[in-house]
Amino acid sequence: SGDGSVPRSHSSNLTWRHVVLGGVVVCAFAVILVHLYRVQVLDHDTYMKEAVVTRQGRLTVSASRGAILDATGYTLATSVDTWDVYIDRFQWRDHEKAQAAAIGLASFLKVDAAQLLASGFAQSSGDALVRRNLPYDEGLKLDKLDLWGVHLTRSSVRMYPEGDLAGQLIGYVGRDGAGLWGIEADFD
């Protein structure tokens, strides 16, 4: 300036702004750290269950097969609802919970717990089939036990009350429920 005065330094004016901005940044990081602690430590089990549901993805549910009747209404073939029992190997990576679940599942199914653990630990992901076609009522009881990493999938078994009577005509279904031959295949 022309009057010979020394220009004022703006450093003193900016200092309090820097302190406020620094305080806001520190507070924001503190809030983020508290939120991360809550999500990763306190609510871990809740988010783990949600991740398992998400990881399993979409499930295609096929319609149950209808009954095959003769001209008088007598049942020649019918489906009976059952359950398939699986171990979720991803969840069984938690060895303590897996061991407790294996003991509970083994006592319910009357199988060896060590064998269930070996099957569950064989790989780190995917499902291991434990029992196919568990009767429906037993499956409901097992589901109420709410065992860690054990889930049930609806299934059905085809029953032929008269055995092989007219077996060539009626046909049979495979494990996947698809008709293999006869009426079962024609009306699949």
mmCIF file of C-alpha atoms in Angstrom:
data_model
loop_
_atom_site.group_PDB
_atom_site.id
_atom_site.type_symbol
_atom_site.label_atom_id
_atom_site.label_comp_id
_atom_site.label_asym_id
_atom_site.label_seq_id
_atom_site.Cartn_x
_atom_site.Cartn_y
_atom_site.Cartn_z
ATOM 1 C CA SER A 1 0.000 0.000 0.000
ATOM 2 C CA GLY A 2 1.071 3.545 -0.536
ATOM 3 C CA ASP A 3 1.012 4.717 3.077
ATOM 4 C CA GLY A 4 3.956 2.508 4.052
ATOM 5 C CA SER A 5 2.040 0.207 6.368
ATOM 6 C CA VAL A 6 2.884 -3.462 6.410
ATOM 7 C CA PRO A 7 0.094 -5.660 5.068
ATOM 8 C CA ARG A 8 -1.703 -7.679 7.728
ATOM 9 C CA SER A 9 -1.032 -11.355 7.782
ATOM 10 C CA HIS A 10 -4.051 -13.571 7.252
ATOM 11 C CA SER A 11 -2.406 -16.420 9.110
ATOM 12 C CA SER A 12 -4.017 -15.455 12.430
ATOM 13 C CA ASN A 13 -7.475 -15.391 10.782
ATOM 14 C CA LEU A 14 -7.005 -18.816 9.182
ATOM 15 C CA THR A 15 -5.735 -20.561 12.314
ATOM 16 C CA TRP A 16 -9.097 -20.838 14.095
ATOM 17 C CA ARG A 17 -10.672 -22.084 10.839
ATOM 18 C CA HIS A 18 -8.049 -24.796 10.572
ATOM 19 C CA VAL A 19 -8.692 -25.845 14.169
ATOM 20 C CA VAL A 20 -12.456 -26.040 13.584
ATOM 21 C CA LEU A 21 -11.984 -27.967 10.327
ATOM 22 C CA GLY A 22 -9.530 -30.338 12.008
ATOM 23 C CA GLY A 23 -11.985 -30.868 14.872
ATOM 24 C CA VAL A 24 -14.806 -31.675 12.423
ATOM 25 C CA VAL A 25 -12.593 -34.190 10.580
ATOM 26 C CA VAL A 26 -11.519 -35.861 13.849
ATOM 27 C CA CYS A 27 -15.161 -36.066 14.998
ATOM 28 C CA ALA A 28 -16.209 -37.557 11.646
ATOM 29 C CA PHE A 29 -13.504 -40.231 11.886
ATOM 30 C CA ALA A 30 -14.536 -40.981 15.482
ATOM 31 C CA VAL A 31 -18.153 -41.466 14.381
ATOM 32 C CA ILE A 32 -17.037 -43.772 11.552
ATOM 33 C CA LEU A 33 -14.835 -45.817 13.910
ATOM 34 C CA VAL A 34 -17.677 -46.206 16.434
ATOM 35 C CA HIS A 35 -20.017 -47.322 13.647
ATOM 36 C CA LEU A 36 -17.454 -49.820 12.316
ATOM 37 C CA TYR A 37 -16.962 -51.253 15.804
ATOM 38 C CA ARG A 38 -20.710 -51.680 16.216
ATOM 39 C CA VAL A 39 -21.107 -53.379 12.809
ATOM 40 C CA GLN A 40 -18.032 -55.613 12.941
ATOM 41 C CA VAL A 41 -17.954 -56.544 16.627
ATOM 42 C CA LEU A 42 -21.264 -55.961 18.377
ATOM 43 C CA ASP A 43 -23.634 -56.918 15.520
ATOM 44 C CA HIS A 44 -21.365 -59.544 13.940
ATOM 45 C CA ASP A 45 -23.776 -62.495 14.344
ATOM 46 C CA THR A 46 -26.708 -60.571 12.879
ATOM 47 C CA TYR A 47 -24.784 -59.575 9.764
ATOM 48 C CA MET A 48 -23.313 -63.070 9.468
ATOM 49 C CA LYS A 49 -26.816 -64.549 9.255
ATOM 50 C CA GLU A 50 -27.827 -61.969 6.652
ATOM 51 C CA ALA A 51 -24.711 -62.781 4.634
ATOM 52 C CA VAL A 52 -25.548 -66.486 4.674
ATOM 53 C CA VAL A 53 -29.051 -65.787 3.365
ATOM 54 C CA THR A 54 -27.652 -63.514 0.669
ATOM 55 C CA ARG A 55 -24.896 -65.964 -0.276
ATOM 56 C CA GLN A 56 -27.345 -68.815 -0.763
ATOM 57 C CA GLY A 57 -29.026 -66.746 -3.443
ATOM 58 C CA ARG A 58 -32.158 -67.509 -5.347
ATOM 59 C CA LEU A 59 -33.873 -70.833 -4.844
ATOM 60 C CA THR A 60 -35.970 -72.473 -7.528
ATOM 61 C CA VAL A 61 -38.894 -74.300 -5.993
ATOM 62 C CA SER A 62 -40.408 -76.887 -8.238
ATOM 63 C CA ALA A 63 -44.055 -77.836 -7.970
ATOM 64 C CA SER A 64 -44.845 -81.141 -6.372
ATOM 65 C CA ARG A 65 -45.865 -83.961 -8.662
ATOM 66 C CA GLY A 66 -49.532 -84.745 -8.783
ATOM 67 C CA ALA A 67 -51.071 -88.076 -7.899
ATOM 68 C CA ILE A 68 -51.703 -90.664 -10.609
ATOM 69 C CA LEU A 69 -55.113 -92.279 -10.204
ATOM 70 C CA ASP A 70 -56.846 -95.135 -11.991
ATOM 71 C CA ALA A 71 -60.344 -94.819 -13.484
ATOM 72 C CA THR A 72 -61.998 -95.505 -10.119
ATOM 73 C CA GLY A 73 -59.939 -92.900 -8.252
ATOM 74 C CA TYR A 74 -57.547 -95.378 -6.622
ATOM 75 C CA THR A 75 -54.054 -93.912 -6.109
ATOM 76 C CA LEU A 76 -51.325 -95.580 -8.188
ATOM 77 C CA ALA A 77 -48.592 -93.004 -7.467
ATOM 78 C CA THR A 78 -48.371 -90.095 -5.035
ATOM 79 C CA SER A 79 -45.767 -87.789 -3.533
ATOM 80 C CA VAL A 80 -44.902 -87.581 0.160
ATOM 81 C CA ASP A 81 -43.236 -84.408 1.465
ATOM 82 C CA THR A 82 -39.786 -84.849 3.004
ATOM 83 C CA TRP A 83 -36.725 -82.736 3.829
ATOM 84 C CA ASP A 84 -33.110 -82.868 2.702
ATOM 85 C CA VAL A 85 -30.656 -81.934 5.487
ATOM 86 C CA TYR A 86 -27.515 -79.949 4.624
ATOM 87 C CA ILE A 87 -24.487 -78.599 6.471
ATOM 88 C CA ASP A 88 -23.417 -75.100 5.431
ATOM 89 C CA ARG A 89 -19.628 -75.436 5.355
ATOM 90 C CA PHE A 90 -19.157 -71.665 5.208
ATOM 91 C CA GLN A 91 -20.860 -71.250 8.588
ATOM 92 C CA TRP A 92 -19.074 -74.290 10.000
ATOM 93 C CA ARG A 93 -15.765 -72.439 9.766
ATOM 94 C CA ASP A 94 -16.645 -71.321 13.299
ATOM 95 C CA HIS A 95 -15.382 -74.544 14.907
ATOM 96 C CA GLU A 96 -16.965 -74.054 18.350
ATOM 97 C CA LYS A 97 -20.474 -73.501 16.997
ATOM 98 C CA ALA A 98 -19.969 -76.261 14.416
ATOM 99 C CA GLN A 99 -18.991 -78.751 17.091
ATOM 100 C CA ALA A 100 -22.089 -77.958 19.148
ATOM 101 C CA ALA A 101 -24.272 -78.222 16.020
ATOM 102 C CA ALA A 102 -22.647 -81.541 15.037
ATOM 103 C CA ILE A 103 -23.377 -83.029 18.448
ATOM 104 C CA GLY A 104 -27.008 -81.867 18.299
ATOM 105 C CA LEU A 105 -27.479 -83.073 14.712
ATOM 106 C CA ALA A 106 -25.758 -86.400 15.400
ATOM 107 C CA SER A 107 -27.972 -87.139 18.393
ATOM 108 C CA PHE A 108 -31.089 -86.229 16.395
ATOM 109 C CA LEU A 109 -30.193 -88.288 13.306
ATOM 110 C CA LYS A 110 -28.458 -91.042 15.323
ATOM 111 C CA VAL A 111 -25.181 -90.769 13.406
ATOM 112 C CA ASP A 112 -21.565 -90.194 14.441
ATOM 113 C CA ALA A 113 -20.764 -86.555 15.357
ATOM 114 C CA ALA A 114 -17.121 -86.946 14.310
ATOM 115 C CA GLN A 115 -18.214 -88.049 10.846
ATOM 116 C CA LEU A 116 -20.495 -84.998 10.561
ATOM 117 C CA LEU A 117 -17.629 -82.719 11.603
ATOM 118 C CA ALA A 118 -15.317 -84.330 9.049
ATOM 119 C CA SER A 119 -17.927 -83.813 6.342
ATOM 120 C CA GLY A 120 -18.470 -80.214 7.413
ATOM 121 C CA PHE A 121 -14.753 -79.410 7.485
ATOM 122 C CA ALA A 122 -13.886 -81.223 4.221
ATOM 123 C CA GLN A 123 -14.141 -77.962 2.252
ATOM 124 C CA SER A 124 -14.476 -74.322 3.255
ATOM 125 C CA SER A 125 -17.564 -73.549 1.182
ATOM 126 C CA GLY A 126 -20.623 -75.164 -0.303
ATOM 127 C CA ASP A 127 -23.187 -77.399 1.297
ATOM 128 C CA ALA A 128 -22.733 -80.990 2.395
ATOM 129 C CA LEU A 129 -25.748 -83.277 2.094
ATOM 130 C CA VAL A 130 -26.262 -85.098 5.393
ATOM 131 C CA ARG A 131 -29.562 -86.889 4.877
ATOM 132 C CA ARG A 132 -31.911 -87.121 1.939
ATOM 133 C CA ASN A 133 -35.679 -87.611 2.378
ATOM 134 C CA LEU A 134 -35.954 -87.066 6.128
ATOM 135 C CA PRO A 135 -39.637 -87.588 7.049
ATOM 136 C CA TYR A 136 -41.598 -84.343 7.142
ATOM 137 C CA ASP A 137 -42.508 -84.399 10.859
ATOM 138 C CA GLU A 138 -38.909 -85.150 11.871
ATOM 139 C CA GLY A 139 -37.724 -82.282 9.680
ATOM 140 C CA LEU A 140 -40.018 -79.868 11.506
ATOM 141 C CA LYS A 141 -38.609 -81.047 14.835
ATOM 142 C CA LEU A 142 -35.039 -80.662 13.554
ATOM 143 C CA ASP A 143 -35.787 -77.173 12.253
ATOM 144 C CA LYS A 144 -37.022 -76.121 15.716
ATOM 145 C CA LEU A 145 -33.621 -77.069 17.187
ATOM 146 C CA ASP A 146 -32.141 -74.157 15.165
ATOM 147 C CA LEU A 147 -28.700 -75.756 14.838
ATOM 148 C CA TRP A 148 -25.861 -73.524 13.615
ATOM 149 C CA GLY A 149 -25.064 -74.052 9.935
ATOM 150 C CA VAL A 150 -27.695 -76.773 9.429
ATOM 151 C CA HIS A 151 -30.490 -76.068 6.983
ATOM 152 C CA LEU A 152 -33.341 -78.014 5.489
ATOM 153 C CA THR A 153 -34.609 -77.993 1.931
ATOM 154 C CA ARG A 154 -38.073 -79.233 1.028
ATOM 155 C CA SER A 155 -38.097 -82.389 -1.001
ATOM 156 C CA SER A 156 -40.467 -85.229 -1.780
ATOM 157 C CA VAL A 157 -40.339 -88.921 -2.383
ATOM 158 C CA ARG A 158 -42.584 -90.688 -4.859
ATOM 159 C CA MET A 159 -44.641 -93.519 -3.381
ATOM 160 C CA TYR A 160 -46.254 -96.333 -5.331
ATOM 161 C CA PRO A 161 -48.838 -97.981 -3.007
ATOM 162 C CA GLU A 162 -49.126 -101.063 -5.241
ATOM 163 C CA GLY A 163 -45.377 -101.424 -5.756
ATOM 164 C CA ASP A 164 -44.478 -102.597 -9.262
ATOM 165 C CA LEU A 165 -48.085 -103.086 -10.365
ATOM 166 C CA ALA A 166 -48.305 -101.448 -13.811
ATOM 167 C CA GLY A 167 -44.749 -100.139 -13.290
ATOM 168 C CA GLN A 168 -44.013 -100.147 -17.025
ATOM 169 C CA LEU A 169 -47.099 -98.029 -17.666
ATOM 170 C CA ILE A 170 -46.816 -95.675 -14.682
ATOM 171 C CA GLY A 171 -43.037 -95.347 -14.839
ATOM 172 C CA TYR A 172 -40.758 -93.921 -12.152
ATOM 173 C CA VAL A 173 -39.109 -90.647 -11.182
ATOM 174 C CA GLY A 174 -35.419 -89.999 -10.576
ATOM 175 C CA ARG A 175 -33.776 -88.352 -7.562
ATOM 176 C CA ASP A 176 -34.340 -84.933 -9.072
ATOM 177 C CA GLY A 177 -38.084 -85.583 -9.318
ATOM 178 C CA ALA A 178 -38.107 -85.750 -13.119
ATOM 179 C CA GLY A 179 -40.100 -88.531 -14.745
ATOM 180 C CA LEU A 180 -37.876 -91.257 -16.201
ATOM 181 C CA TRP A 181 -40.429 -93.161 -18.307
ATOM 182 C CA GLY A 182 -44.080 -94.045 -18.623
ATOM 183 C CA ILE A 183 -46.822 -91.677 -17.473
ATOM 184 C CA GLU A 184 -44.349 -90.056 -15.075
ATOM 185 C CA ALA A 185 -42.209 -88.936 -18.045
ATOM 186 C CA ASP A 186 -45.083 -88.185 -20.428
ATOM 187 C CA PHE A 187 -46.750 -85.756 -18.017
ATOM 188 C CA ASP A 188 -43.561 -84.356 -16.466
#
